[in-house]
Short mmCIF file of C-alpha atoms in Angstrom, two decimals:
data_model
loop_
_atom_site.label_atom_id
_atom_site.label_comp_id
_atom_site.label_asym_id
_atom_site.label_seq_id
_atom_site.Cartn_x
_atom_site.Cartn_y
_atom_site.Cartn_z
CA UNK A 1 5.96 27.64 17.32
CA UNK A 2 4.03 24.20 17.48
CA UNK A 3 4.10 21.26 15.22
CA UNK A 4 1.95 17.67 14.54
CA UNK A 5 1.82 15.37 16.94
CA UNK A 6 3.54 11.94 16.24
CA UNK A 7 1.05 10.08 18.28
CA UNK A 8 -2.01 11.92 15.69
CA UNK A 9 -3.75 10.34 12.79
CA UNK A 10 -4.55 12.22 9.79
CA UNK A 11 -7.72 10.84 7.89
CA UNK A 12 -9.17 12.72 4.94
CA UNK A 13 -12.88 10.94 4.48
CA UNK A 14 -14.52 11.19 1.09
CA UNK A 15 -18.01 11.79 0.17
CA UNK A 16 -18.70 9.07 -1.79
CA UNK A 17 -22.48 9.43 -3.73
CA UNK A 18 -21.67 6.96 -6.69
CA UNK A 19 -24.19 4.06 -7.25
CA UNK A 20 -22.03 1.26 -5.97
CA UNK A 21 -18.71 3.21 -4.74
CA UNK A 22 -15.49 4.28 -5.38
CA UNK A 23 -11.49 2.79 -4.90
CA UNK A 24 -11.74 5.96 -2.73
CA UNK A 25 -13.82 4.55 0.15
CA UNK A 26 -15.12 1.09 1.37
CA UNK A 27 -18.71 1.59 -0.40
CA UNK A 28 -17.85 -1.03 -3.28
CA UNK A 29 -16.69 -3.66 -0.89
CA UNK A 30 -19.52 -2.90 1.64
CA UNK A 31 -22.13 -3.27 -1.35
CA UNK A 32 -21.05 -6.91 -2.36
CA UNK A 33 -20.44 -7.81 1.25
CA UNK A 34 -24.15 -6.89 1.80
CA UNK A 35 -25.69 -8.61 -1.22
CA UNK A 36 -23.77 -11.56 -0.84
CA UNK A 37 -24.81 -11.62 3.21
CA UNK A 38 -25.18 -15.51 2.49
CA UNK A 39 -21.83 -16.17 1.50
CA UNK A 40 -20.83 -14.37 5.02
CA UNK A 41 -23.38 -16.41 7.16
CA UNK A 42 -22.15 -19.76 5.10
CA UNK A 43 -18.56 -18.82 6.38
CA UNK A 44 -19.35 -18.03 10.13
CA UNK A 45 -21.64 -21.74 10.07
CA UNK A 46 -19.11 -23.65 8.08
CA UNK A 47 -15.72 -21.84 7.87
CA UNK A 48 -13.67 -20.46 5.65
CA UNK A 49 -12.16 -23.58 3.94
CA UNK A 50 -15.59 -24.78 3.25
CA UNK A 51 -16.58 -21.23 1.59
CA UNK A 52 -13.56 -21.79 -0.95
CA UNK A 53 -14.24 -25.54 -1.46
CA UNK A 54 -17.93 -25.30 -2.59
CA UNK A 55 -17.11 -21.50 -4.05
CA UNK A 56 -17.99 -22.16 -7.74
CA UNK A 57 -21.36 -23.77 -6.59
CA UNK A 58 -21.98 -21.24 -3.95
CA UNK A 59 -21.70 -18.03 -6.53
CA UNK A 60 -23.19 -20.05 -9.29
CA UNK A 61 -26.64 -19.89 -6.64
CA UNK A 62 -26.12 -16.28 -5.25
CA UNK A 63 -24.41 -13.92 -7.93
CA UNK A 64 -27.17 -14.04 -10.78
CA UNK A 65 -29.64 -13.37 -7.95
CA UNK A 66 -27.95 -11.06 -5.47
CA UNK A 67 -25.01 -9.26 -7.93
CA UNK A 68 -27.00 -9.02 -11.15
CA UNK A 69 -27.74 -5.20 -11.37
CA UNK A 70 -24.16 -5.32 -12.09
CA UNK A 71 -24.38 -6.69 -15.38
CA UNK A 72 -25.44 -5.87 -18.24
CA UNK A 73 -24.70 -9.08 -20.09
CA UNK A 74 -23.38 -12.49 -18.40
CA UNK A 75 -19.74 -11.53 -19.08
CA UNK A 76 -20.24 -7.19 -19.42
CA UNK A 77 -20.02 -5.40 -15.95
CA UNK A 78 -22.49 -1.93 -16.08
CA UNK A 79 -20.29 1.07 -16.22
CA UNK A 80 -21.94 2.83 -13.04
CA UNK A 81 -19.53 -0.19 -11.74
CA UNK A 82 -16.65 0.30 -13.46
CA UNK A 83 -16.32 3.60 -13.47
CA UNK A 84 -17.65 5.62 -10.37
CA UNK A 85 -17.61 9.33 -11.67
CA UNK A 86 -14.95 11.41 -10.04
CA UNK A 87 -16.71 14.01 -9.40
CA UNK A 88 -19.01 12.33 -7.08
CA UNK A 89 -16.09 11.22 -5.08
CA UNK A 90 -15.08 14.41 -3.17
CA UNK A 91 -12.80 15.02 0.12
CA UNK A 92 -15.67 16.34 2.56
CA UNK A 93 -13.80 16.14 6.39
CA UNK A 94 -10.52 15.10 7.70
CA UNK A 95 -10.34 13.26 10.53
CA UNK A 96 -8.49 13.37 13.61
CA UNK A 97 -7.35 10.01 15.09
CA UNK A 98 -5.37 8.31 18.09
CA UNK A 99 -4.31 5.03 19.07
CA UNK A 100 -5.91 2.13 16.82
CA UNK A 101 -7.46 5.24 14.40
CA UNK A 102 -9.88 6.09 17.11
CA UNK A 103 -12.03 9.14 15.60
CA UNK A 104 -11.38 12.34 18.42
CA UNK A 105 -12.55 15.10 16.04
CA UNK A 106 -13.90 15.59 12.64
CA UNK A 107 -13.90 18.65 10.86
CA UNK A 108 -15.75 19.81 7.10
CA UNK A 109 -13.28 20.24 4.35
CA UNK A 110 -14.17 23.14 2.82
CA UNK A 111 -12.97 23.88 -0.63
CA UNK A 112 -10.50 26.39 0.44
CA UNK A 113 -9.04 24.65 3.24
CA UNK A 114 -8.52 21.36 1.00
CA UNK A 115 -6.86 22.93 -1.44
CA UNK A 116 -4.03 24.02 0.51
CA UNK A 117 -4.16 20.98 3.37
CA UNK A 118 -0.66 19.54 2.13
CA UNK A 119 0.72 23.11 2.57
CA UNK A 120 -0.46 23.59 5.85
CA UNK A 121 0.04 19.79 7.23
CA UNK A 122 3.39 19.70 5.86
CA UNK A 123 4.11 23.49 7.67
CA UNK A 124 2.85 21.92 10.83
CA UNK A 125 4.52 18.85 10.63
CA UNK A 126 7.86 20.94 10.61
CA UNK A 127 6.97 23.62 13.37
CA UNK A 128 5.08 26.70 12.40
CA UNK A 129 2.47 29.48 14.28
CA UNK A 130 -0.94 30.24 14.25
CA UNK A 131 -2.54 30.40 10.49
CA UNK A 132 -4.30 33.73 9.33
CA UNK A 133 -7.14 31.80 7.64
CA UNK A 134 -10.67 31.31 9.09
CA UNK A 135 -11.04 27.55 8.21
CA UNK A 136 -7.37 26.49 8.82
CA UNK A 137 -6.95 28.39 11.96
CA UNK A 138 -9.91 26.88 13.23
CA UNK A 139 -8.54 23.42 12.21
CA UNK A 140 -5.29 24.60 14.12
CA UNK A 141 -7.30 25.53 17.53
CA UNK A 142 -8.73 22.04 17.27
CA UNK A 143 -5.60 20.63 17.10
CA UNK A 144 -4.55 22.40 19.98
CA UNK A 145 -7.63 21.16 21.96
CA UNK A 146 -6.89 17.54 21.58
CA UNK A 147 -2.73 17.89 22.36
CA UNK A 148 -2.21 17.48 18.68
CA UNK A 149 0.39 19.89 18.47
CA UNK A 150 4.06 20.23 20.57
CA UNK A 151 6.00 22.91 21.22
CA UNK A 152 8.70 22.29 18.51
CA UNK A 153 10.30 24.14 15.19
CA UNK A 154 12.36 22.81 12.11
CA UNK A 155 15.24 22.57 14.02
CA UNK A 156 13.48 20.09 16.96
CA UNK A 157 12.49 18.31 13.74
CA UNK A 158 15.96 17.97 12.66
CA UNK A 159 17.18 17.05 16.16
CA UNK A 160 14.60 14.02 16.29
CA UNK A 161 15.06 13.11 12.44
CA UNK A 162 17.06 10.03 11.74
CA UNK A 163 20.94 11.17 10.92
CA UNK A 164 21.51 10.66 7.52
CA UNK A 165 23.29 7.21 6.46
CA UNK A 166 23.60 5.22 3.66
CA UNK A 167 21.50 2.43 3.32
CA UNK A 168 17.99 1.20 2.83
CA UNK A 169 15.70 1.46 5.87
CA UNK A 170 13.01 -0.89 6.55
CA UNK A 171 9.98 1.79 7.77
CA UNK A 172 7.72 -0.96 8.31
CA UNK A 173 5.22 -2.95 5.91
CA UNK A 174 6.21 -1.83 2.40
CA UNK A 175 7.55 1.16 3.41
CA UNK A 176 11.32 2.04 2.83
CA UNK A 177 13.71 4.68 2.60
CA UNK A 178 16.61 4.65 0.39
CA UNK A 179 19.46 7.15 1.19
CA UNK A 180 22.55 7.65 -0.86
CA UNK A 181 23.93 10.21 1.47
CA UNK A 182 22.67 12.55 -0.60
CA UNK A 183 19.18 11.98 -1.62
CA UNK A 184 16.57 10.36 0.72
CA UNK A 185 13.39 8.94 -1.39
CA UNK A 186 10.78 6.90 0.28
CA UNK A 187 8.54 4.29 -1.06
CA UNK A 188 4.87 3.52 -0.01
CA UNK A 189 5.37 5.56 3.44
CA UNK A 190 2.50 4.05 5.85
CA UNK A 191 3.05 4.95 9.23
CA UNK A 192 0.39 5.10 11.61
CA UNK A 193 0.47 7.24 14.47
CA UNK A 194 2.59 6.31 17.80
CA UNK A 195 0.11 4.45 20.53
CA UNK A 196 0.33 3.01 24.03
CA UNK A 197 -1.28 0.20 22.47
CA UNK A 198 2.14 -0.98 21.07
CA UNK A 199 5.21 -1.95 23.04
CA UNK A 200 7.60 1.00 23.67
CA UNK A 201 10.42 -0.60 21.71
CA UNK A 202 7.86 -1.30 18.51
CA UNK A 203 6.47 2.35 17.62
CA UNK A 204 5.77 2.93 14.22
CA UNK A 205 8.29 5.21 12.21
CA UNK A 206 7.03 8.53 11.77
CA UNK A 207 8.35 11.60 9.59
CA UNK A 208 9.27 13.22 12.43
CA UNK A 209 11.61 10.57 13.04
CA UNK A 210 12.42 10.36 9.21
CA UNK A 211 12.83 13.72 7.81
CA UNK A 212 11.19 14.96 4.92
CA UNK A 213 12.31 12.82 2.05
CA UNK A 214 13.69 14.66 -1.45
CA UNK A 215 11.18 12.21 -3.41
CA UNK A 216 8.18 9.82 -2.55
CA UNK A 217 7.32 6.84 -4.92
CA UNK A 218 4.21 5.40 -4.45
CA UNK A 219 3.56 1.88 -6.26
CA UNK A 220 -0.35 1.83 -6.31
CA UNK A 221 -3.70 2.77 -4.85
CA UNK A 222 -4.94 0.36 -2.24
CA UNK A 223 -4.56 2.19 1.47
CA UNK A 224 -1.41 0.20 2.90
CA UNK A 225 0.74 1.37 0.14
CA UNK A 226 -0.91 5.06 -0.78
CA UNK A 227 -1.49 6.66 2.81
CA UNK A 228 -2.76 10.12 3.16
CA UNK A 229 -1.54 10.51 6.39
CA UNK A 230 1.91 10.00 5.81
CA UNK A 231 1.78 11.80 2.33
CA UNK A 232 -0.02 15.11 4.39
CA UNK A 233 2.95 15.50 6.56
CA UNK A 234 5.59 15.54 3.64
CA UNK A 235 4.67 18.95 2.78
CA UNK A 236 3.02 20.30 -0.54
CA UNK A 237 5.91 20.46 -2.26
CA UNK A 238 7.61 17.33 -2.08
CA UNK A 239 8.03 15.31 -5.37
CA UNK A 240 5.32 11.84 -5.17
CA UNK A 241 5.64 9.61 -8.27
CA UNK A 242 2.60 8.26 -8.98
CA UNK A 243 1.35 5.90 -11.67
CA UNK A 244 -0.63 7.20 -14.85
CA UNK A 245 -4.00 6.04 -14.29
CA UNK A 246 -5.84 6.95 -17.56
CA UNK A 247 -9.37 6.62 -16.00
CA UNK A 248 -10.40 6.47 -12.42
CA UNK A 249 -12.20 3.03 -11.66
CA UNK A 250 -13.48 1.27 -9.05
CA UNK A 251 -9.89 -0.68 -8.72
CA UNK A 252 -8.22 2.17 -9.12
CA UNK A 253 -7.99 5.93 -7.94
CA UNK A 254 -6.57 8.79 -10.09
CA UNK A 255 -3.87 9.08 -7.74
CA UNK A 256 -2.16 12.07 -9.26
CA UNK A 257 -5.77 13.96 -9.44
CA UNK A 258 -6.73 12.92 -5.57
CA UNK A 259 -3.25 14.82 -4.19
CA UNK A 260 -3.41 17.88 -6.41
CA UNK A 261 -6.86 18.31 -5.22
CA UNK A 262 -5.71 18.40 -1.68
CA UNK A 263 -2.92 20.88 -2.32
CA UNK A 264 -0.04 18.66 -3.34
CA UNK A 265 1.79 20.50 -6.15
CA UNK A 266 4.96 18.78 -7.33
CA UNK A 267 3.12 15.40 -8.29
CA UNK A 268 4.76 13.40 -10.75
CA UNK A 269 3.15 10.82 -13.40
CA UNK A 270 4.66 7.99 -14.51
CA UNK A 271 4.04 5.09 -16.66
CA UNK A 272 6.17 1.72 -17.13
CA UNK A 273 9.57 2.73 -19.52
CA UNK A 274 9.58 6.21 -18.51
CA UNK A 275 12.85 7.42 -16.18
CA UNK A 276 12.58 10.60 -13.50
CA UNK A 277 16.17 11.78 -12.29
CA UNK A 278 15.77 12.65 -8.26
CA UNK A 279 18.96 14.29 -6.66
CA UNK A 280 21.58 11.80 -7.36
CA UNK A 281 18.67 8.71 -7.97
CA UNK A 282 17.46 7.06 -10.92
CA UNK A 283 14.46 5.84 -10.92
CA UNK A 284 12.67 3.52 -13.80
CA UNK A 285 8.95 3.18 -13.62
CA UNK A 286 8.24 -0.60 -14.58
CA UNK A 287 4.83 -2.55 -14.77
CA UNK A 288 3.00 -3.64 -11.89
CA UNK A 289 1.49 -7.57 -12.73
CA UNK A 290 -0.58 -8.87 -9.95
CA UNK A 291 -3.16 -8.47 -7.20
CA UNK A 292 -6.07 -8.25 -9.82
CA UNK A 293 -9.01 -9.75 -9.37
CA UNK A 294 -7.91 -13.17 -11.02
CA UNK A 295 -4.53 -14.58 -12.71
CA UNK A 296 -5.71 -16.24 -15.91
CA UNK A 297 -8.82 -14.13 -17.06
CA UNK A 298 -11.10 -11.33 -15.85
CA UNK A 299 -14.09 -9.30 -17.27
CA UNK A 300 -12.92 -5.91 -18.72
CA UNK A 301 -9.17 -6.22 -18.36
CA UNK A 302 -9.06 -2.70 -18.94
CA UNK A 303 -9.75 -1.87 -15.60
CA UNK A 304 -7.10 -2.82 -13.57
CA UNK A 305 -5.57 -2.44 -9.82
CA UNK A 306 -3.29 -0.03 -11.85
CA UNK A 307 0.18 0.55 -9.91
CA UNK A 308 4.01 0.61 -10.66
CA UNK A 309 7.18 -1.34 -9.38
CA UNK A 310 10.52 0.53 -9.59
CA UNK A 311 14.10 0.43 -10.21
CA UNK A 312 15.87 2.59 -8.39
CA UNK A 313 19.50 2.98 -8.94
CA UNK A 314 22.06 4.90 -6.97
CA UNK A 315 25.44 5.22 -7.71
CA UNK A 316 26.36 2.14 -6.03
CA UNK A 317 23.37 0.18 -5.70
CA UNK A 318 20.50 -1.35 -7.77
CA UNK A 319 17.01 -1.95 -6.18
CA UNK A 320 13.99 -3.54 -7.01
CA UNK A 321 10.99 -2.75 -5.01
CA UNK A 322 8.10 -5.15 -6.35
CA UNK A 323 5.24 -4.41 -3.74
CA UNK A 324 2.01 -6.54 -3.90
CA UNK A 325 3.07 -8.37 -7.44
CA UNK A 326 2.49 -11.36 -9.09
CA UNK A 327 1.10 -12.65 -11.71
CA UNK A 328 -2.28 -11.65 -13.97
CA UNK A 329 -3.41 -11.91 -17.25
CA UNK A 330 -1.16 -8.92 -18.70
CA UNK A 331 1.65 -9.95 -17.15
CA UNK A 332 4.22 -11.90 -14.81
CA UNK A 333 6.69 -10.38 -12.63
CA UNK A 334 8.94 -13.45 -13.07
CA UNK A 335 9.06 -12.25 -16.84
CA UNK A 336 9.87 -8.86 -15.71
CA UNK A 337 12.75 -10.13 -13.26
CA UNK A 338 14.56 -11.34 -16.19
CA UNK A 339 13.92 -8.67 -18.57
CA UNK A 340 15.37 -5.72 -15.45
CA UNK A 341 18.36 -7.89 -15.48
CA UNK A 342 19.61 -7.35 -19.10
CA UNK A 343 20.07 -4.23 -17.78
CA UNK A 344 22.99 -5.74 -15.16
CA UNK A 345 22.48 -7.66 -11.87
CA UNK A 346 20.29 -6.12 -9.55
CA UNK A 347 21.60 -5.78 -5.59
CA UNK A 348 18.45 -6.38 -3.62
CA UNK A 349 14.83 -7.36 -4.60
CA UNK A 350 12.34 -6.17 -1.94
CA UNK A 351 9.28 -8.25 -2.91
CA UNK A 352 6.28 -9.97 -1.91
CA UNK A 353 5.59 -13.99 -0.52
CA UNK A 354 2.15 -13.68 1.15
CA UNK A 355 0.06 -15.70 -2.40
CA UNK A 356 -1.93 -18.39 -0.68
CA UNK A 357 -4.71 -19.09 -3.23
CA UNK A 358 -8.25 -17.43 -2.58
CA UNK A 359 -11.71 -19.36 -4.23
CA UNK A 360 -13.53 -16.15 -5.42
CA UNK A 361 -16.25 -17.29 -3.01
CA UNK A 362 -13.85 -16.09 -0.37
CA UNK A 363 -13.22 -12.54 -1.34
CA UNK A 364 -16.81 -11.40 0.36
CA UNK A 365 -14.43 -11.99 3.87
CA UNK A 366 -11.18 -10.58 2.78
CA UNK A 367 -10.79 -6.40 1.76
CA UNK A 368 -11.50 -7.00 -2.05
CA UNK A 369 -14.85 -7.96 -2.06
CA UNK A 370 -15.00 -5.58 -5.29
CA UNK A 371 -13.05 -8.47 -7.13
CA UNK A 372 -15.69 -10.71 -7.33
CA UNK A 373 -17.87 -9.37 -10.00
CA UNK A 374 -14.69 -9.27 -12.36
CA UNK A 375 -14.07 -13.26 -12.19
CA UNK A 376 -15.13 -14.87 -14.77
CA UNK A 377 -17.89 -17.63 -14.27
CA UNK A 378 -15.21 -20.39 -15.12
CA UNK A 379 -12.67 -19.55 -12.58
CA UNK A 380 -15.46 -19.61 -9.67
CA UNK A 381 -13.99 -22.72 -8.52
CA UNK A 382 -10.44 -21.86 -8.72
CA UNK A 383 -8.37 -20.45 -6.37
CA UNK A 384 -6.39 -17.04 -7.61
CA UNK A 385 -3.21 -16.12 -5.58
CA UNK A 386 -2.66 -12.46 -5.63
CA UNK A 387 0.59 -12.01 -5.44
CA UNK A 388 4.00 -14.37 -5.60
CA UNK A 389 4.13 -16.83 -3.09
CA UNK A 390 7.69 -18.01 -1.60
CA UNK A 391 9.35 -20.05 -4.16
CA UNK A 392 7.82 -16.95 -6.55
CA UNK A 393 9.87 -14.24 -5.01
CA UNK A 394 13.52 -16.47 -4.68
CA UNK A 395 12.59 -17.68 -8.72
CA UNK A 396 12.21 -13.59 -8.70
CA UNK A 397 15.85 -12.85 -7.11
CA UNK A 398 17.49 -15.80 -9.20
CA UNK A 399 16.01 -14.19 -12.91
CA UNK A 400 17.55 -10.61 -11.81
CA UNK A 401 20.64 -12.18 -10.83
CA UNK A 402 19.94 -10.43 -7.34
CA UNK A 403 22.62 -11.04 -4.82
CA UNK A 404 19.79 -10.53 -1.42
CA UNK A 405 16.15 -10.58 -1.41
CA UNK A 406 14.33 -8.76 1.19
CA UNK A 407 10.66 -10.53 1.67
CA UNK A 408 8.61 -7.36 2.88
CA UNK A 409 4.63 -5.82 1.68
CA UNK A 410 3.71 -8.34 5.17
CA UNK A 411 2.74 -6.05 8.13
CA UNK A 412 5.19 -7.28 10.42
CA UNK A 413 4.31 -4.88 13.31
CA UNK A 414 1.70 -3.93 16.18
CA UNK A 415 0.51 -0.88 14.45
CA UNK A 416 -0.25 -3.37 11.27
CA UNK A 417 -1.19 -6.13 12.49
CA UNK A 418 -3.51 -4.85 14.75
CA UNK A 419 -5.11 -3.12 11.76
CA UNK A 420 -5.54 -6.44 10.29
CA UNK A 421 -2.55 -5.95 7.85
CA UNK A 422 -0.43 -9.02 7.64
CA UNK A 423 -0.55 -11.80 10.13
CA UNK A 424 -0.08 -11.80 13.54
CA UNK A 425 3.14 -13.60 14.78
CA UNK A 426 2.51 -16.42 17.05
CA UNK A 427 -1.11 -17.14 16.14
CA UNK A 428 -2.79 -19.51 13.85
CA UNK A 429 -6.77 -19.53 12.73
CA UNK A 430 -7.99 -21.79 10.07
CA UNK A 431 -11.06 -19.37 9.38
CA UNK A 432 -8.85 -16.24 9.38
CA UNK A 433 -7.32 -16.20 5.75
CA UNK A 434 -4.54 -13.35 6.91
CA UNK A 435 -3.44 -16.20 9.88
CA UNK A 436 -2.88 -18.94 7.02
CA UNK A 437 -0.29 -16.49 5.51
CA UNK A 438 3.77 -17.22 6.24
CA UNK A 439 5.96 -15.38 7.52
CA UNK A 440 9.36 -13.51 6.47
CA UNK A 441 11.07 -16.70 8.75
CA UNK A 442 9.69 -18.94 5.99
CA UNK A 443 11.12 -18.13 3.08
CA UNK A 444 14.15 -18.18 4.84
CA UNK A 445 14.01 -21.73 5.53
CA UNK A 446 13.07 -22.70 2.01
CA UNK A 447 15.60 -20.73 -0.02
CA UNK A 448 18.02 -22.91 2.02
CA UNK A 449 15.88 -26.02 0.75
CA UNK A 450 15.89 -24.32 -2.46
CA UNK A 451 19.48 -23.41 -2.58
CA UNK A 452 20.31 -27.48 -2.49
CA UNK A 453 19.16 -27.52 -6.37
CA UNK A 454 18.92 -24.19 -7.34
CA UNK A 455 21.13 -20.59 -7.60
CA UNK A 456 19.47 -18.93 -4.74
CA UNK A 457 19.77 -15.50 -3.62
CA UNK A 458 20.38 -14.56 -0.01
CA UNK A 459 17.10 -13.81 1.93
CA UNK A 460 17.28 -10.93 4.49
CA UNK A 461 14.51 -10.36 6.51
CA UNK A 462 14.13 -6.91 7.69
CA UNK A 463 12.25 -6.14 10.83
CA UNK A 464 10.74 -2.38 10.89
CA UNK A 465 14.19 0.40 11.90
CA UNK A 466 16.69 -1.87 10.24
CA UNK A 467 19.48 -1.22 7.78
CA UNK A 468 20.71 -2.74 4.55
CA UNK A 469 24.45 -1.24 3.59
CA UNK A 470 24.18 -0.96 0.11
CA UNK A 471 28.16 -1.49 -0.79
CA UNK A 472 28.01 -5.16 0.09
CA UNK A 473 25.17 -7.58 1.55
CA UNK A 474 25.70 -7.18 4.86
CA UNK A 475 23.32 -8.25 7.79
CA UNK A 476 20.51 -5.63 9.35
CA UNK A 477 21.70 -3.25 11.78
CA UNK A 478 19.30 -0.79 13.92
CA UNK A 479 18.71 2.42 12.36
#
């Protein structure tokens, strides 16, 4: 038998014929990035400081002009915006990728074949033979052609899977895998495939290297956090947790629709209150404040970057994983900190620091140019931070009584980085927003500042491999 290469990238590309795009593809950004061109040009003559200073004045010149067909009133967005139809949003090939996702082949997705591609991806990922149908063995042979399948079963798999241990295991990014000893869930699993490109001793994680978890929890839709290509090689049948998303926008996919429609059949919905039960796990789906378009107002709050955080609570252990949060108009996850810890003390908070302040002028050069047509006039000139900054996340830890916080959601490897997914270490651009960000080392240094005044949690940093024991704060160890 053969199975998936870890060193393969699994892309499923959607057919996108919507007006002005989808939260599927990169149409919607593409569109604004073309019809605000000027804004681009203004950056690349003057920086990207300057494009935030004279924002407000910049849009108030280019948005009525160059973003109008958006609008059917001053402050009313049209609905062919809001709300792509999902229908013209379909999965039409899956592509085949190496290194830093260089395309190698591309093959149609025809109906049949995408209905079933979790069964046969996750088959393949754990060592299987030749398929019987036309349009799967044919995506099987072109595997084969570009070394995109090992020799290898479900016991090699086992062999190469990390030993089960108790703990939670940084897998990179926002990615993490909690392990009881007796149920393994992961959350936001985005692992890109193994390269020459990175240093041998900073590959990515992979499943193979994992195992297939008992649960996946996904926290929203935006591509770092919800990743095909790590979902595909779970199998059909594993459990993902997604949230409820009432109506597909153009901030957020149906996630629960997308993965049934590609074969996924144990998908699980989930909206803030509600409790799922996963081996010996409890989870609690909570709300998801933050990284929308603008903290203090937006058009049509109704359409949202919809998402989740979670408690998850083992028998010894209580987690909070927070992903991209913050604050927005619905909402502030400072509130929620405090409200999770009537509940008891919470053992480790894994959340976000990265919320420098962006001008709305400035999201034409970052990857949420969509935002801009939901920011209210007023707020043109004032910056919106999309998620907690430092002394955010340790205010975070001190509400839920937390005795560590783990800053994470921040890249932190090759394989991200290089994707242009958290800041590279070592390097510093004023007119590259992602270089301005800090780093995991930083809010080390001011939670000791902090912790002169202030109850302060511990801060561990976790680099990509390491361990958190989960009976007492102890420091990382390798995997």
């Amino acid at each position: 038998s053969r199975r998936l290469c870890a060193g393969l990238g699994l892309r499923v590309l959607y057919l996108d014929q919507t007006p002005y795009g989808s939260a599927l593809t990169d149409r919607a950004n593409q569109f604004i990035r073309q019809r605000c061109a000027e804004l681009l040009a203004f950056r690349r003559a003057n920086g990207f400081a300057e494009l935030g200073r004279l924002s407000g004045k910049l849009l108030g010149e280019i948005v009525p002009r160059r973003l109008g067909e958006l609008f059917e009133s001053p402050d009313r967005l049209s609905d062919d915006w809001l709300f792509p139809r999902p229908t013209e949003v379909r999965p039409a090939w899956l592509q085949l990728e190496r290194d830093l996702d260089r395309p190698v082949a591309r093959l149609p997705l025809e109906p049949d074949l995408a209905r079933d591609m979790a069964r046969y991806l996750g088959d393949w990922q754990q060592g299987a033979f030749p398929p019987r149908g036309r349009a799967a063995r044919a995506l099987w042979d072109t595997l084969g052609d570009i070394d995109g399948l090992r020799p290898g079963n479900a016991e090699t798999v086992r062999e190469e899977s990390v030993q089960p241990a108790a703990g939670i295991t940084s897998l990179g990014h926002a990615g993490l895998l909690f392990d009881d000893g007796t149920t393994r869930v992961l959350i936001d699993p985005y692992l890109p495939p193994r390269s020459s490109c990175y240093p041998a001793n900073r590959q990515p994680a992979s499943v193979t290297n994992v195992g297939r978890p008992d649960a996946v929890l996904i926290t929203h839709g935006h591509a770092d956090h919800f990743d095909l290509n790590s979902l595909l090689r779970c199998g059909a049948d594993t459990p993902i947790v997604v949230p409820y998303v009432a109506r597909e926008t153009v901030l957020a996919a149906d996630m629960a629709s997308r993965l049934r429609e590609l074969g996924f059949r144990a998908v699980h919905v989930m909206a803030p209150g509600q409790q799922i039960v996963l081996g010996s796990v409890r989870v609690t789906a909570l709300p998801f404040y933050g990284e929308q378009p603008a903290e203090d107002a937006v058009l049509h709050p109704e359409v949202r970057n919809t998402g989740l955080t979670y408690l998850v609570e083992m028998p010894a252990h209580r987690l909070l994983a927070l992903a991209d949060t913050g604050r927005d108009p619905a909402g502030d996850v400072r509130d929620l900190a405090r409200s999770v810890a009537l509940g008891g003390p919470v053992d480790t908070v894994f959340g976000p620091f990265r919320g420098t302040g962006i001008y709305p002028a400035q999201y034409v050069a970052s990857a949420l140019a969509r935002n801009l047509p939901f920011v209210p006039r007023w707020l043109w000139q004032t910056a919106q931070k999309q998620m907690c900054d430092i002394e955010d996340l340790l205010e975070v830890g001190s509400r839920c009584r937390a005795r560590r916080v783990v800053p994470y959601a921040a890249g932190g490897e090759p394989c991200y980085w290089m994707r242009g997914v958290g800041r590279t270490p070592h390097v510093s651009r004023d007119d590259d927003p992602m270089q301005l960000e800090p780093l995991a080392e930083d809010v080390v240094k001011t939670a000791d500042l902090r912790r002169r005044n202030a109850s302060t949690p511990l801060v561990v940093p976790l680099r990509a491999g390491q361990r958190l024991a989960v009976a007492q704060p102890a420091s990382p160890r390798p995997a």
